[in-house]
mmCIF file of C-alpha atoms and ligand atoms in Angstrom:
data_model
loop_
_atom_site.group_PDB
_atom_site.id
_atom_site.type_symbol
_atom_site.label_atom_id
_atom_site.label_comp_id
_atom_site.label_asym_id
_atom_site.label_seq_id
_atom_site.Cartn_x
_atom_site.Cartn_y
_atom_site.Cartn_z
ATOM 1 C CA UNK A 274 0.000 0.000 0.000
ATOM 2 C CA UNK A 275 1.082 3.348 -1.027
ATOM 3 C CA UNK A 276 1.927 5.634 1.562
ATOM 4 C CA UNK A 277 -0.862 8.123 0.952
ATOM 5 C CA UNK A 278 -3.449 5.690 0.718
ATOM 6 C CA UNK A 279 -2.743 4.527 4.935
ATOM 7 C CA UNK A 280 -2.715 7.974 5.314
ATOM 8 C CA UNK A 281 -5.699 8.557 3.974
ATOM 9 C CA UNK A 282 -7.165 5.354 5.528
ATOM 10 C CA UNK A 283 -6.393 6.131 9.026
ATOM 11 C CA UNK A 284 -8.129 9.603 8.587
ATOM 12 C CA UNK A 285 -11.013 7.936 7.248
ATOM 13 C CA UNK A 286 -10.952 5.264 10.469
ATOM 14 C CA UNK A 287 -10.324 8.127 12.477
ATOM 15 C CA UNK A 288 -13.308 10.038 11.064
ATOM 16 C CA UNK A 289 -15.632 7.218 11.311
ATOM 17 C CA UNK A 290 -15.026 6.698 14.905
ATOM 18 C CA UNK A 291 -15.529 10.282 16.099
ATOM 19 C CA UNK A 292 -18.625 9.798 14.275
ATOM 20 C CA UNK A 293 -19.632 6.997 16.395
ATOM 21 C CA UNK A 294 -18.124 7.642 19.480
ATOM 22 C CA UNK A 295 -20.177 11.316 19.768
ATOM 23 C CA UNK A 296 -23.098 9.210 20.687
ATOM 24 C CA UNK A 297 -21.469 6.795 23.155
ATOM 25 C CA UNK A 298 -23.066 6.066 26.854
ATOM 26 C CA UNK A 299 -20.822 5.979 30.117
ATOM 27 C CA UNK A 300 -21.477 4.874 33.325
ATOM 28 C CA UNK A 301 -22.165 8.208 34.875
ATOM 29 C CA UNK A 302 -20.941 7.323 38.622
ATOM 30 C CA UNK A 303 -16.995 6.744 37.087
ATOM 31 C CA UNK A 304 -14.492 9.223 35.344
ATOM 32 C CA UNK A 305 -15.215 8.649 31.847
ATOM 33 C CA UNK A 306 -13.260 9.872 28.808
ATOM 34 C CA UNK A 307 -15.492 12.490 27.746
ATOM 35 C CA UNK A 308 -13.239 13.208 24.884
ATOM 36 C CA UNK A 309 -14.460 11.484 21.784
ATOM 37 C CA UNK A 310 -11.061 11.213 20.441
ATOM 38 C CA UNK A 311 -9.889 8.567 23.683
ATOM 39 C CA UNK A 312 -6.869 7.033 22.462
ATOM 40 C CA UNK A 313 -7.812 3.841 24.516
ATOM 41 C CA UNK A 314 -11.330 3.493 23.582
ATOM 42 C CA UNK A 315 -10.341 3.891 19.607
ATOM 43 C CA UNK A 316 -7.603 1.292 20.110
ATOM 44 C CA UNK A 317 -10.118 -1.220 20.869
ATOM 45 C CA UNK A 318 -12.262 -0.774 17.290
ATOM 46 C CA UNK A 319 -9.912 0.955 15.278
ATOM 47 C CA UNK A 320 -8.357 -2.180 13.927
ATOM 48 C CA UNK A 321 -11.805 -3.519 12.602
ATOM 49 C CA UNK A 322 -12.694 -0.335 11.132
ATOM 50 C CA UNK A 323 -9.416 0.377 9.085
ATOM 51 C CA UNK A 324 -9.415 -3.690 8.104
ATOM 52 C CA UNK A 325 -13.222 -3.117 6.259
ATOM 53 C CA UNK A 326 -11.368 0.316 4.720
ATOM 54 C CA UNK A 327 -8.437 -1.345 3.165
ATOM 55 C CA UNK A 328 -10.892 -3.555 1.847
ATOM 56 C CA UNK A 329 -13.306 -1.073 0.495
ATOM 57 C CA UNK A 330 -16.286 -3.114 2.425
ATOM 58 C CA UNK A 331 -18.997 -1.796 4.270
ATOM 59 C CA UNK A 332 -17.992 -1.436 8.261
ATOM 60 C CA UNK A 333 -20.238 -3.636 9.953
ATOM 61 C CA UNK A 334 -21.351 -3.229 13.686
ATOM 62 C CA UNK A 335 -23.276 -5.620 15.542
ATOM 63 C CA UNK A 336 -25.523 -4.092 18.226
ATOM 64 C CA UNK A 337 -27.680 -6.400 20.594
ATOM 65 C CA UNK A 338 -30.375 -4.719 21.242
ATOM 66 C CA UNK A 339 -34.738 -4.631 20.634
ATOM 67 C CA UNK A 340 -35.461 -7.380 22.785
ATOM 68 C CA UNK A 341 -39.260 -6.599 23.558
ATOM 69 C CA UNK A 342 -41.066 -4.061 25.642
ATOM 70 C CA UNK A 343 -40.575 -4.304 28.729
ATOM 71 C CA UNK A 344 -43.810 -6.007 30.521
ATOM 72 C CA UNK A 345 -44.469 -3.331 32.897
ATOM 73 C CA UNK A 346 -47.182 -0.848 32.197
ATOM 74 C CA UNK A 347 -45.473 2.044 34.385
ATOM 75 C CA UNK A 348 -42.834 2.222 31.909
ATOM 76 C CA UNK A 349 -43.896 1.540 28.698
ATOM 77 C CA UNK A 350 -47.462 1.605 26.431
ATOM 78 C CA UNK A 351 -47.736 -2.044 25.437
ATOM 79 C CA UNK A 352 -45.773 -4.680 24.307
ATOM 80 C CA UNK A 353 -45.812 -3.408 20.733
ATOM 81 C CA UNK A 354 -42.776 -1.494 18.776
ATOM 82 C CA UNK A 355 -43.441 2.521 18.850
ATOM 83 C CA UNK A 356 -42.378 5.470 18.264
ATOM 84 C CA UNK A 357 -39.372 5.237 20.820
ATOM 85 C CA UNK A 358 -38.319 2.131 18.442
ATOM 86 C CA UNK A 359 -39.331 4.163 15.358
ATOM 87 C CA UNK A 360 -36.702 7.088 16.562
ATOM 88 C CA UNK A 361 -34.034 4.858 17.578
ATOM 89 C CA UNK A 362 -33.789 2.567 14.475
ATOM 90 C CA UNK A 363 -34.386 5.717 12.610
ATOM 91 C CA UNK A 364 -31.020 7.865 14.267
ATOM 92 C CA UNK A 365 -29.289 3.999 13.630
ATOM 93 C CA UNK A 366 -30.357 4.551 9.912
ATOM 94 C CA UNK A 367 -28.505 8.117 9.911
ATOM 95 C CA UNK A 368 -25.516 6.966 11.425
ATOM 96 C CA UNK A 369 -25.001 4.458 8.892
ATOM 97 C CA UNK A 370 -25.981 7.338 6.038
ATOM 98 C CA UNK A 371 -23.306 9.509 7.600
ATOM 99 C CA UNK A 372 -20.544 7.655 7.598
ATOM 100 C CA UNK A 373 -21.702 6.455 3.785
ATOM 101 C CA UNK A 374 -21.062 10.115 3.454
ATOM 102 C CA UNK A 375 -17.618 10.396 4.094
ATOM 103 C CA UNK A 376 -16.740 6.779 3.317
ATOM 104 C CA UNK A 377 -18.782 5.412 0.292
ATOM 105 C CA UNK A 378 -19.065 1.536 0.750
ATOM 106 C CA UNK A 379 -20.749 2.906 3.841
ATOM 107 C CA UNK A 380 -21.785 1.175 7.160
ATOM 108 C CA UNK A 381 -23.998 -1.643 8.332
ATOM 109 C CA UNK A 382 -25.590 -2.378 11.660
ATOM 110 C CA UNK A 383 -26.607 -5.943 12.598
ATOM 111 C CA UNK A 384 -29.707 -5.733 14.985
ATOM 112 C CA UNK A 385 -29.287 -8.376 16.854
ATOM 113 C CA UNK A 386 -32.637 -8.888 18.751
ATOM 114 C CA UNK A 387 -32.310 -10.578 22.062
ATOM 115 C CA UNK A 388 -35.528 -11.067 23.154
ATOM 116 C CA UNK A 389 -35.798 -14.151 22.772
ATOM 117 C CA UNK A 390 -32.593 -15.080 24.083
ATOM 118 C CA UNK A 391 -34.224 -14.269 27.755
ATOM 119 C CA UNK A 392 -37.797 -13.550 27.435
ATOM 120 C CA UNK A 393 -38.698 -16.686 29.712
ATOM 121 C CA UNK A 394 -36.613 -14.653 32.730
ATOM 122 C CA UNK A 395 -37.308 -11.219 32.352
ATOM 123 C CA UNK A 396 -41.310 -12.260 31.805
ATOM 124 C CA UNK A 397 -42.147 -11.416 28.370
ATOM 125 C CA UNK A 398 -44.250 -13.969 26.357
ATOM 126 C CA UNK A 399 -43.329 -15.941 23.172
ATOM 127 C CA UNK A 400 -46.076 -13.979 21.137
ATOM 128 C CA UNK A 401 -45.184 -10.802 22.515
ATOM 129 C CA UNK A 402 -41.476 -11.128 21.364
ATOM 130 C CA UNK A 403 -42.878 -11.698 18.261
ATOM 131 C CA UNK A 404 -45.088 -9.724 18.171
ATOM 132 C CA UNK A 405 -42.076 -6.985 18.276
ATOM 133 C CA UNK A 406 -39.774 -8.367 16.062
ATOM 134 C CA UNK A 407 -42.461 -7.963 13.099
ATOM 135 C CA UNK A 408 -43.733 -4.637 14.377
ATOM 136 C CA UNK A 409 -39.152 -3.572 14.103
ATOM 137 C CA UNK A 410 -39.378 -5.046 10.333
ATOM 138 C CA UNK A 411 -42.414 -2.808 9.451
ATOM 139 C CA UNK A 412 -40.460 0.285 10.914
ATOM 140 C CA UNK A 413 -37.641 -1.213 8.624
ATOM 141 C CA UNK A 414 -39.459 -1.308 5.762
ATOM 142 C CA UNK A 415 -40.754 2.171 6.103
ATOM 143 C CA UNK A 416 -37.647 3.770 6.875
ATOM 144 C CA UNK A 417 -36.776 1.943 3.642
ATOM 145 C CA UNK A 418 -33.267 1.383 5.478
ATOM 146 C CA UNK A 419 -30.482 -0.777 3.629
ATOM 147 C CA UNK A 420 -28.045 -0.486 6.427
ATOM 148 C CA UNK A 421 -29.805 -1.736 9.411
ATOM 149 C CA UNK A 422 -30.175 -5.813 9.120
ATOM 150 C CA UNK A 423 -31.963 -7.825 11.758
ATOM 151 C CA UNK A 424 -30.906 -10.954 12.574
ATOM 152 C CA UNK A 425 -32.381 -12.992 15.514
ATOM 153 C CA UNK A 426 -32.350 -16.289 17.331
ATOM 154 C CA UNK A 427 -34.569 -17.850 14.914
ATOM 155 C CA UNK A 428 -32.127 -16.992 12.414
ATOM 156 C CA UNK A 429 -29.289 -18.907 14.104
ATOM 157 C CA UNK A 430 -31.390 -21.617 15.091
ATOM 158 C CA UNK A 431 -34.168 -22.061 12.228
ATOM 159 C CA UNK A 432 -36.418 -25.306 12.514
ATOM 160 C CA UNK A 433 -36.090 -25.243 16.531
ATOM 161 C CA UNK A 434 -38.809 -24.487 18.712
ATOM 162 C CA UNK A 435 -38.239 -21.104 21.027
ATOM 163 C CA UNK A 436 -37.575 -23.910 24.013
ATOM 164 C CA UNK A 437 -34.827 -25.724 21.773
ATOM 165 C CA UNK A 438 -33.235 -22.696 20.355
ATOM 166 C CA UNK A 439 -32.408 -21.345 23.727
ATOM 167 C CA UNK A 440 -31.297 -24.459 24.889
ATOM 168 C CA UNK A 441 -29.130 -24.938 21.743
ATOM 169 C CA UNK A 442 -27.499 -21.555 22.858
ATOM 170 C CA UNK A 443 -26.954 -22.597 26.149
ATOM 171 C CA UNK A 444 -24.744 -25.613 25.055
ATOM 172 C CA UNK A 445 -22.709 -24.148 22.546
ATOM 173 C CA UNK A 446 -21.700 -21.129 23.959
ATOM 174 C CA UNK A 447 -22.723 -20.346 27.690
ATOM 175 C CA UNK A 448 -20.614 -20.128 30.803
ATOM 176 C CA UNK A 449 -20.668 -21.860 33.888
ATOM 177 C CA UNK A 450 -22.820 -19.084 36.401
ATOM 178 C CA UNK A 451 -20.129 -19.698 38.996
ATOM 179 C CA UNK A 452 -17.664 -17.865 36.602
ATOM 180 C CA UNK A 453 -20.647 -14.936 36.001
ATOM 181 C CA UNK A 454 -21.080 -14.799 39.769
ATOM 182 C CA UNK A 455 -16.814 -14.197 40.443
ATOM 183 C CA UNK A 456 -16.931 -12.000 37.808
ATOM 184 C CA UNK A 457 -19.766 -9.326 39.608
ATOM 185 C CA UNK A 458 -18.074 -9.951 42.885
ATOM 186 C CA UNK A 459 -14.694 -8.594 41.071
ATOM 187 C CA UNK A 460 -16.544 -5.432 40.401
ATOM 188 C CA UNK A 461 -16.210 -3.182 37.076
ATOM 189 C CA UNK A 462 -18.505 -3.296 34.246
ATOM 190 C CA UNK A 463 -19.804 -6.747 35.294
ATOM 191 C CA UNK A 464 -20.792 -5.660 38.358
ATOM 192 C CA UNK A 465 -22.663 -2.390 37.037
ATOM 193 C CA UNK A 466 -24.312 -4.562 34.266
ATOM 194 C CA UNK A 467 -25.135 -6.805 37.433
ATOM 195 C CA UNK A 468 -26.432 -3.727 39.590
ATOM 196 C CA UNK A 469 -28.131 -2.469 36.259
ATOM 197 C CA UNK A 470 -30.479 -5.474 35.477
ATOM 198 C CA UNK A 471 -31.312 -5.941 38.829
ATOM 199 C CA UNK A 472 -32.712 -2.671 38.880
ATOM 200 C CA UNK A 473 -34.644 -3.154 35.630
ATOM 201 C CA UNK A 474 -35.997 -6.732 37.284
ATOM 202 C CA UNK A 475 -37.074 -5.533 40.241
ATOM 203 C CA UNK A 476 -38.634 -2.187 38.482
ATOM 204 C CA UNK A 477 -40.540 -4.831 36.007
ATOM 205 C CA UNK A 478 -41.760 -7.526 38.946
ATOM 206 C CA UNK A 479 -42.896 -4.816 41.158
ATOM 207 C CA UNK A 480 -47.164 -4.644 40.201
ATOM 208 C CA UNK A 481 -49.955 -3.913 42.360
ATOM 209 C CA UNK A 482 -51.059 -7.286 43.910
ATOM 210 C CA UNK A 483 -47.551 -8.858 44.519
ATOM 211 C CA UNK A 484 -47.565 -11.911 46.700
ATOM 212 C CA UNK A 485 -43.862 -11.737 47.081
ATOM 213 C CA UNK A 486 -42.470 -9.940 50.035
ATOM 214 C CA UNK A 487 -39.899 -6.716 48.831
ATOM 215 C CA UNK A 488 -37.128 -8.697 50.248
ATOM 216 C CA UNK A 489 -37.894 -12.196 48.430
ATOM 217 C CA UNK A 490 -38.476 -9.864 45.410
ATOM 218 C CA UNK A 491 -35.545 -9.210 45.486
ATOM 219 C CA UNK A 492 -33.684 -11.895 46.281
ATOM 220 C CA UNK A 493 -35.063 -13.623 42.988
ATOM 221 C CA UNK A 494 -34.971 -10.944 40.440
ATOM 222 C CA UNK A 495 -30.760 -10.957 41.622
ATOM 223 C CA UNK A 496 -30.969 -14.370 40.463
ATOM 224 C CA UNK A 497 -32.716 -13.841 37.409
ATOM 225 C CA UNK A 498 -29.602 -10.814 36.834
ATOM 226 C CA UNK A 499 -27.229 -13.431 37.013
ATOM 227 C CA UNK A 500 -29.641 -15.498 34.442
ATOM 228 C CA UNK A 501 -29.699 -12.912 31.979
ATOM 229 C CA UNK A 502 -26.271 -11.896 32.191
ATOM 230 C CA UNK A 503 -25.590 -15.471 31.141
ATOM 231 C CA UNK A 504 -27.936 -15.589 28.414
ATOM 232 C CA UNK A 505 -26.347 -12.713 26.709
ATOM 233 C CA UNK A 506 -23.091 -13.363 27.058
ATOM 234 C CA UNK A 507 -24.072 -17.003 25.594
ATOM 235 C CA UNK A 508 -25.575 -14.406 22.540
ATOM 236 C CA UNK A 509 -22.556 -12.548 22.428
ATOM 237 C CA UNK A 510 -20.229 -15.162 21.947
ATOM 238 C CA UNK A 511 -22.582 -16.506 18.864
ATOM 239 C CA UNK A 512 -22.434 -12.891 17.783
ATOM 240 C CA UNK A 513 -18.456 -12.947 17.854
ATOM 241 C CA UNK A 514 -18.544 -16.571 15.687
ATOM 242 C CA UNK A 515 -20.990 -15.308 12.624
ATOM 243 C CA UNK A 516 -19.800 -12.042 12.606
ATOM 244 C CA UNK A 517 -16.056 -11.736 13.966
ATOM 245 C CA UNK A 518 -14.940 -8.570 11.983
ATOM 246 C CA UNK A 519 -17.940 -6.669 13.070
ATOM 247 C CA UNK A 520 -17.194 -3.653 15.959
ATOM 248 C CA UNK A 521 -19.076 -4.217 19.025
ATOM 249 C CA UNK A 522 -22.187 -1.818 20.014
ATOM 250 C CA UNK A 523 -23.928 -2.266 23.358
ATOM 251 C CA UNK A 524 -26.579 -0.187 24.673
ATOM 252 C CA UNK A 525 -25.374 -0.261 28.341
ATOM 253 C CA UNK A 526 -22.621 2.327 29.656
ATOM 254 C CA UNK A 527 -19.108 0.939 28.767
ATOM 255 C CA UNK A 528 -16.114 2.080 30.144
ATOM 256 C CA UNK A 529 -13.046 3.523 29.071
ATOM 257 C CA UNK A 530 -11.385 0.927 26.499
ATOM 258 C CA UNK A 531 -14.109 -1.621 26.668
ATOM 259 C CA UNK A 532 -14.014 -4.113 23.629
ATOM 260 C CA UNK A 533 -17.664 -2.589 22.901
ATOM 261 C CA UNK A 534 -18.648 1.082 22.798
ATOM 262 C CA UNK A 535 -22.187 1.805 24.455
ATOM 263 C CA UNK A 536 -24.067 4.376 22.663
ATOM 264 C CA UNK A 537 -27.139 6.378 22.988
ATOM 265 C CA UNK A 538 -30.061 6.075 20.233
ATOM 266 C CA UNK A 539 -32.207 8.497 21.635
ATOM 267 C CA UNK A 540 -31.936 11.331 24.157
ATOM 268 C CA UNK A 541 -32.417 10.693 27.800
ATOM 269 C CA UNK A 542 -31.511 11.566 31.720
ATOM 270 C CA UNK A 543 -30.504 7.790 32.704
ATOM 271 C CA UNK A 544 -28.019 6.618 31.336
ATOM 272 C CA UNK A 545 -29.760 2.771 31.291
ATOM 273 C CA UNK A 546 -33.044 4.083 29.886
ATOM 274 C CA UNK A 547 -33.844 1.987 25.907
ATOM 275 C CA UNK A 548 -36.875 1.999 23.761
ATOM 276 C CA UNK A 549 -37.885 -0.417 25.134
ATOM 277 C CA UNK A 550 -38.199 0.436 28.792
ATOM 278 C CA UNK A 551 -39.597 4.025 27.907
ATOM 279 C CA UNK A 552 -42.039 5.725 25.922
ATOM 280 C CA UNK A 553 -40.853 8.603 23.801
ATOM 281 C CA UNK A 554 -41.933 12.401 24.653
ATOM 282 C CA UNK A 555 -42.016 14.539 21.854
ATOM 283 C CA UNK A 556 -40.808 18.057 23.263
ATOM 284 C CA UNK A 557 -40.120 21.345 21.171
ATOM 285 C CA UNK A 558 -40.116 19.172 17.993
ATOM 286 C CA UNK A 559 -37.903 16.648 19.782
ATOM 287 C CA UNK A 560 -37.984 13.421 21.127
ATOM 288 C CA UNK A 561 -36.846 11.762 24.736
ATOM 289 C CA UNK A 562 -37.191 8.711 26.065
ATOM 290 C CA UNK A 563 -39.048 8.607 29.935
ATOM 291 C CA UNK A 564 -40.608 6.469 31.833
ATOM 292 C CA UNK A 565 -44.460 6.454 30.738
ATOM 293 C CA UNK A 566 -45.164 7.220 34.465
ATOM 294 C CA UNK A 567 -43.285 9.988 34.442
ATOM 295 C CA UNK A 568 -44.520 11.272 30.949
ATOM 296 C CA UNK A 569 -48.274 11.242 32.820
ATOM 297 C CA UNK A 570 -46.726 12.482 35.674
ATOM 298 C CA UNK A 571 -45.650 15.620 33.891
ATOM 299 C CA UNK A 572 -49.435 16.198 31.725
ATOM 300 C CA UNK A 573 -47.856 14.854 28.467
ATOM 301 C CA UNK A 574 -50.810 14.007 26.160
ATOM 302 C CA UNK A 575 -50.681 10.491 24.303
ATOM 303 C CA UNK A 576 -50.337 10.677 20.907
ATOM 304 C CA UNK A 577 -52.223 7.942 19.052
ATOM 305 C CA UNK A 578 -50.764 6.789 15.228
ATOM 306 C CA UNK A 579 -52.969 4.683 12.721
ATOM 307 C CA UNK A 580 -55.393 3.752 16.173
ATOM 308 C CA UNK A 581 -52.339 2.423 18.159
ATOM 309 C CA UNK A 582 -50.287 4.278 21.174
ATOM 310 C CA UNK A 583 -47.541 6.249 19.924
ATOM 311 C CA UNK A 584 -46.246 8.749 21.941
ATOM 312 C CA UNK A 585 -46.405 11.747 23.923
ATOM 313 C CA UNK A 586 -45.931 15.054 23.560
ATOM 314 C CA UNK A 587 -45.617 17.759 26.148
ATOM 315 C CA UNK A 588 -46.622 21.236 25.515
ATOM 316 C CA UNK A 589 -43.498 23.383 27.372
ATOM 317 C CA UNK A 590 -44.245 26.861 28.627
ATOM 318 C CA UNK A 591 -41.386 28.755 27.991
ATOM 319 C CA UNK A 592 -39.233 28.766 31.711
ATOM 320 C CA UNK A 593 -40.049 25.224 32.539
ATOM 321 C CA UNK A 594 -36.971 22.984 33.349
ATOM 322 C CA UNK A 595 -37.002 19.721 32.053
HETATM 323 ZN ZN1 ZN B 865 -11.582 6.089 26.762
#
């Protein structure tokens, strides 16, 4: 290779991953590298990037993620895809058109959809995952988006029932949860992702008419953290085998140099907060993610689109802090 032309490369990688990296989502209790241009968090992706340069290939990225709305009504409208999935997939589209901007063979993002990786634990139905894996392929299709590719469980595992599928996962790539369990204790990111779910579990299980005391709550929903966490990693490591050139998205906070970079689709306060576990609040002609409670809480009105729950939007009177 010409001299010029790894010039010009690593500018291009460079570019690309300042692109990305604006967006990214760190653990707000630790000293994060606020600076997009974080020598040891581009070390860890740069490689991959350059590699699908030199070959004049699309730069793939593989982002597990869309896994089904969360089950509990405080937080979200119904188990169906809207417009918080809508605005996410949509900004996903963008990135990808962006970087085709400055880089023509462009950018692809594998949705990997983990729903049904874990819906038996976190207490979504079978139906209701897919019920939202069809509803993200009609906000595919209308977005008429080329760059974003889903790609599933059923895809891995075609001819399986849901049962065998997850068990066939389990085998062939999971971890013993005594390892899971020393790695939490250790601390780090394993321990916030631990600290994280648990959250989101408990959050979820907690309903008017619990029989389960707040304590034995939460006793079990730590279990079931340490139940997901295995699940997706068991994902993850599938992920790595079909697609091991791809650069690693997450939508939890990463931390400096992390072998995946956590980004934000959508504005929000929390850090944790997905589509999925939100509704989106359309206000000033922009959209956030919040908890639906909260949304009420504040007077947002729903929006309704083609007879379904959409949205909200919240009419701000100039002065109000939000
Ligand atoms: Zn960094």
């Amino acid at each position: 290779m010409i001299a010029d032309q790894a010039t010009s490369h690593s500018h291009l990688t460079t570019e690309v991953l300042d692109l990305v990296l604006q967006y990214r989502r760190s653990p707000a209790e630790t000293e994060s590298c606020a600076n997009s241009r974080c020598e040891e968090c581009a070390s860890q992706h740069a490689d991959r990037i350059a590699h699908a340069i030199e070959q004049r290939e699309p730069i793939i990225f593989v982002l597990p993620a869309f896994p089904g709305k969360s089950p509990n009504p405080a937080k979200v409208l119904g188990p169906h895809a809207d417009m918080a999935e809508r605005q996410s997939l949509a900004f996903l589209d963008s990135l990808c058109q962006r970087i085709g901007r400055i880089y023509a063979p462009g950018a692809k993002i594998v949705l990997c959809s983990d729903g049904r990786v874990f819906n038996d634990v976190v207490g979504i139905t079978e139906e209701n995952i897919t019920l939202y894996q069809q509803d993200l392929l009609t906000i595919l299709e209308e977005l008429e988006s080329d760059a974003l590719i889903p790609f599933n469980l059923d895809n891995a595992f075609a001819g399986s029932s849901y049962g065998q599928m997850r068990a066939r996962l389990m085998e062939g790539y999971s971890e013993a949860l005594e390892t899971i369990q020393a790695s939490v204790r250790a601390g780090g990111d394993a321990h916030r992702l631990y600290c994280g779910l648990t959250r989101f579990l408990l959050e979820d299980a907690t309903r008017p008419g619990m029989a389960l005391s707040r304590t034995a709550l939460q006793k079990e929903c730590r279990r079931r953290a340490y139940e997901v966490i295995q699940r997706s990693q068991a994902w993850d490591r599938l992920l790595a085998e079909y697609f091991p050139r791809a650069v690693r998205l997450s939508i939890h906070p990463q931390v400096c140099g992390s072998r995946k970079i956590g980004i934000h689709l959508m504005d929000t306060q929390d850090a944790w907060l997905t589509a999925w576990h939100s509704v989106a609040v359309e206000i000033d002609g922009r959209f956030r993610l919040m908890k639906r409670a909260e949304a009420e809480s504040l007077g947002a009105a729903l929006i309704y689109q083609e007879g379904r729950p959409s949205h909200y939007k919240l009419e701000v009177r100039h002065g109000d802090a939000l």
